PDB file of N, CA and C in Angstrom:
ATOM      1  N   ILE A   1      -4.361  -7.169  -9.433  1.00  0.00           N
ATOM      2  CA  ILE A   1      -5.300  -7.324  -9.125  1.00  0.00           C
ATOM      3  C   ILE A   1      -5.655  -7.391  -7.958  1.00  0.00           C
ATOM      4  N   LEU A   2      -4.740  -6.939  -7.057  1.00  0.00           N
ATOM      5  CA  LEU A   2      -5.083  -6.753  -4.867  1.00  0.00           C
ATOM      6  C   LEU A   2      -4.883  -5.238  -4.896  1.00  0.00           C
ATOM      7  N   THR A   3      -3.991  -4.609  -5.095  1.00  0.00           N
ATOM      8  CA  THR A   3      -4.143  -3.307  -5.218  1.00  0.00           C
ATOM      9  C   THR A   3      -5.670  -2.425  -5.532  1.00  0.00           C
ATOM     10  N   PRO A   4      -6.945  -2.322  -6.067  1.00  0.00           N
ATOM     11  CA  PRO A   4      -7.302  -1.928  -6.386  1.00  0.00           C
ATOM     12  C   PRO A   4      -8.108  -1.694  -4.291  1.00  0.00           C
ATOM     13  N   PHE A   5      -7.696  -3.190  -4.254  1.00  0.00           N
ATOM     14  CA  PHE A   5      -8.600  -3.960  -2.818  1.00  0.00           C
ATOM     15  C   PHE A   5      -7.678  -2.451  -1.619  1.00  0.00           C
ATOM     16  N   LEU A   6      -6.857  -3.208  -1.428  1.00  0.00           N
ATOM     17  CA  LEU A   6      -5.074  -1.842  -0.970  1.00  0.00           C
ATOM     18  C   LEU A   6      -6.111  -0.198  -1.025  1.00  0.00           C
ATOM     19  N   VAL A   7      -5.974   0.272  -2.125  1.00  0.00           N
ATOM     20  CA  VAL A   7      -6.132   1.292  -1.742  1.00  0.00           C
ATOM     21  C   VAL A   7      -7.619   1.865  -1.356  1.00  0.00           C
ATOM     22  N   ALA A   8      -8.807   0.839  -1.999  1.00  0.00           N
ATOM     23  CA  ALA A   8      -9.223   1.188  -1.245  1.00  0.00           C
ATOM     24  C   ALA A   8      -9.784   1.412   0.135  1.00  0.00           C
ATOM     25  N   LEU A   9      -8.862  -0.066   0.883  1.00  0.00           N
ATOM     26  CA  LEU A   9      -8.629   0.261   2.310  1.00  0.00           C
ATOM     27  C   LEU A   9      -7.779   1.100   2.896  1.00  0.00           C
ATOM     28  N   LEU A  10      -6.862   1.306   2.241  1.00  0.00           N
ATOM     29  CA  LEU A  10      -6.277   2.882   2.792  1.00  0.00           C
ATOM     30  C   LEU A  10      -7.344   3.979   2.822  1.00  0.00           C
ATOM     31  N   LEU A  11      -8.116   4.160   1.929  1.00  0.00           N
ATOM     32  CA  LEU A  11      -8.855   5.240   1.691  1.00  0.00           C
ATOM     33  C   LEU A  11     -10.241   5.700   2.351  1.00  0.00           C
ATOM     34  N   ALA A  12     -10.579   3.817   3.204  1.00  0.00           N
ATOM     35  CA  ALA A  12     -11.693   4.312   4.468  1.00  0.00           C
ATOM     36  C   ALA A  12     -10.741   3.981   5.712  1.00  0.00           C
ATOM     37  N   TYR A  13      -9.517   3.856   5.208  1.00  0.00           N
ATOM     38  CA  TYR A  13      -8.892   3.599   7.124  1.00  0.00           C
ATOM     39  C   TYR A  13      -8.720   4.909   8.011  1.00  0.00           C
ATOM     40  N   MET A  14      -8.683   6.427   6.375  1.00  0.00           N
ATOM     41  CA  MET A  14      -8.016   7.013   6.407  1.00  0.00           C
ATOM     42  C   MET A  14      -9.674   8.455   6.387  1.00  0.00           C
ATOM     43  N   GLY A  15     -10.477   7.674   5.856  1.00  0.00           N
ATOM     44  CA  GLY A  15     -11.670   8.603   5.761  1.00  0.00           C
ATOM     45  C   GLY A  15     -12.848   8.614   7.112  1.00  0.00           C
ATOM     46  N   ASP A  16     -12.378   7.556   7.897  1.00  0.00           N
ATOM     47  CA  ASP A  16     -13.244   7.084   8.513  1.00  0.00           C
ATOM     48  C   ASP A  16     -13.681   8.097  10.123  1.00  0.00           C
ATOM     49  N   PRO A  17     -12.140   8.624  10.573  1.00  0.00           N
ATOM     50  CA  PRO A  17     -11.936   9.591  11.888  1.00  0.00           C
ATOM     51  C   PRO A  17     -12.602  11.366  10.730  1.00  0.00           C
ATOM     52  N   LEU A  18     -12.748  11.382   9.988  1.00  0.00           N
ATOM     53  CA  LEU A  18     -13.225  12.697   9.506  1.00  0.00           C
ATOM     54  C   LEU A  18     -15.253  12.043   9.527  1.00  0.00           C
ATOM     55  N   VAL A  19     -15.980  10.443   8.784  1.00  0.00           N
ATOM     56  CA  VAL A  19     -16.727   9.896   9.006  1.00  0.00           C
ATOM     57  C   VAL A  19     -17.522  10.481   9.930  1.00  0.00           C
ATOM     58  N   ASP A  20     -16.399  10.438  11.139  1.00  0.00           N
ATOM     59  CA  ASP A  20     -16.790  10.326  12.577  1.00  0.00           C
ATOM     60  C   ASP A  20     -16.190  11.625  12.865  1.00  0.00           C
ATOM     61  N   ARG A  21     -16.484  12.594  13.112  1.00  0.00           N
ATOM     62  CA  ARG A  21     -16.261  14.072  13.361  1.00  0.00           C
ATOM     63  C   ARG A  21     -17.564  14.437  12.157  1.00  0.00           C
ATOM     64  N   LEU A  22     -17.966  14.302  11.298  1.00  0.00           N
ATOM     65  CA  LEU A  22     -19.377  14.667  10.519  1.00  0.00           C
ATOM     66  C   LEU A  22     -20.515  14.128  10.983  1.00  0.00           C
ATOM     67  N   GLU A  23     -20.446  13.392  11.412  1.00  0.00           N
ATOM     68  CA  GLU A  23     -22.053  11.980  11.281  1.00  0.00           C
ATOM     69  C   GLU A  23     -21.788  12.106  13.690  1.00  0.00           C
ATOM     70  N   ARG A  24     -20.799  12.695  14.400  1.00  0.00           N
ATOM     71  CA  ARG A  24     -21.105  13.684  15.947  1.00  0.00           C
ATOM     72  C   ARG A  24     -21.636  15.208  15.691  1.00  0.00           C
ATOM     73  N   ALA A  25     -21.701  16.075  14.918  1.00  0.00           N
ATOM     74  CA  ALA A  25     -21.758  16.783  14.655  1.00  0.00           C
ATOM     75  C   ALA A  25     -23.278  16.529  13.498  1.00  0.00           C
ATOM     76  N   GLY A  26     -23.688  15.924  13.770  1.00  0.00           N
ATOM     77  CA  GLY A  26     -25.754  16.001  13.108  1.00  0.00           C
ATOM     78  C   GLY A  26     -26.005  13.965  12.234  1.00  0.00           C
ATOM     79  N   LEU A  27     -24.962  14.723  11.126  1.00  0.00           N
ATOM     80  CA  LEU A  27     -25.209  14.080   9.963  1.00  0.00           C
ATOM     81  C   LEU A  27     -25.728  12.581  10.354  1.00  0.00           C
ATOM     82  N   SER A  28     -25.753  12.285   8.883  1.00  0.00           N
ATOM     83  CA  SER A  28     -26.259  10.085   8.762  1.00  0.00           C
ATOM     84  C   SER A  28     -24.979  10.240   8.179  1.00  0.00           C
ATOM     85  N   ARG A  29     -23.958   8.738   9.106  1.00  0.00           N
ATOM     86  CA  ARG A  29     -23.495   7.913   8.394  1.00  0.00           C
ATOM     87  C   ARG A  29     -23.138   7.812   6.898  1.00  0.00           C
ATOM     88  N   THR A  30     -23.981   7.260   6.227  1.00  0.00           N
ATOM     89  CA  THR A  30     -24.205   7.798   4.991  1.00  0.00           C
ATOM     90  C   THR A  30     -23.920   8.809   4.127  1.00  0.00           C
ATOM     91  N   LEU A  31     -24.604  10.094   4.486  1.00  0.00           N
ATOM     92  CA  LEU A  31     -24.411  11.717   4.457  1.00  0.00           C
ATOM     93  C   LEU A  31     -23.312  11.262   4.490  1.00  0.00           C
ATOM     94  N   SER A  32     -22.744  11.729   6.106  1.00  0.00           N
ATOM     95  CA  SER A  32     -20.768  11.747   6.160  1.00  0.00           C
ATOM     96  C   SER A  32     -20.192  10.812   5.314  1.00  0.00           C
ATOM     97  N   VAL A  33     -20.163   9.633   4.498  1.00  0.00           N
ATOM     98  CA  VAL A  33     -19.448   9.094   3.705  1.00  0.00           C
ATOM     99  C   VAL A  33     -19.773   9.915   2.517  1.00  0.00           C
ATOM    100  N   VAL A  34     -21.185  10.515   2.240  1.00  0.00           N
ATOM    101  CA  VAL A  34     -20.718  10.845   0.385  1.00  0.00           C
ATOM    102  C   VAL A  34     -19.708  12.342   0.907  1.00  0.00           C
ATOM    103  N   GLU A  35     -20.133  13.035   1.642  1.00  0.00           N
ATOM    104  CA  GLU A  35     -19.492  15.242   2.127  1.00  0.00           C
ATOM    105  C   GLU A  35     -18.037  14.370   1.974  1.00  0.00           C
ATOM    106  N   GLY A  36     -18.032  12.694   2.763  1.00  0.00           N
ATOM    107  CA  GLY A  36     -16.528  13.158   3.629  1.00  0.00           C
ATOM    108  C   GLY A  36     -15.506  12.972   1.896  1.00  0.00           C
ATOM    109  N   PHE A  37     -16.421  11.992   0.647  1.00  0.00           N
ATOM    110  CA  PHE A  37     -15.524  10.632   0.004  1.00  0.00           C
ATOM    111  C   PHE A  37     -16.026  12.162  -1.365  1.00  0.00           C
TER     112      PHE A  37
END
């Protein structure tokens, strides 16, 4: 039961720097998340 939440947390933690970089490049946060994943 806990495994999917841990996987989601890990993906969010690992993807945040990429999303931040795309957001600094001018993309919206939502679009950055879609592009990053």
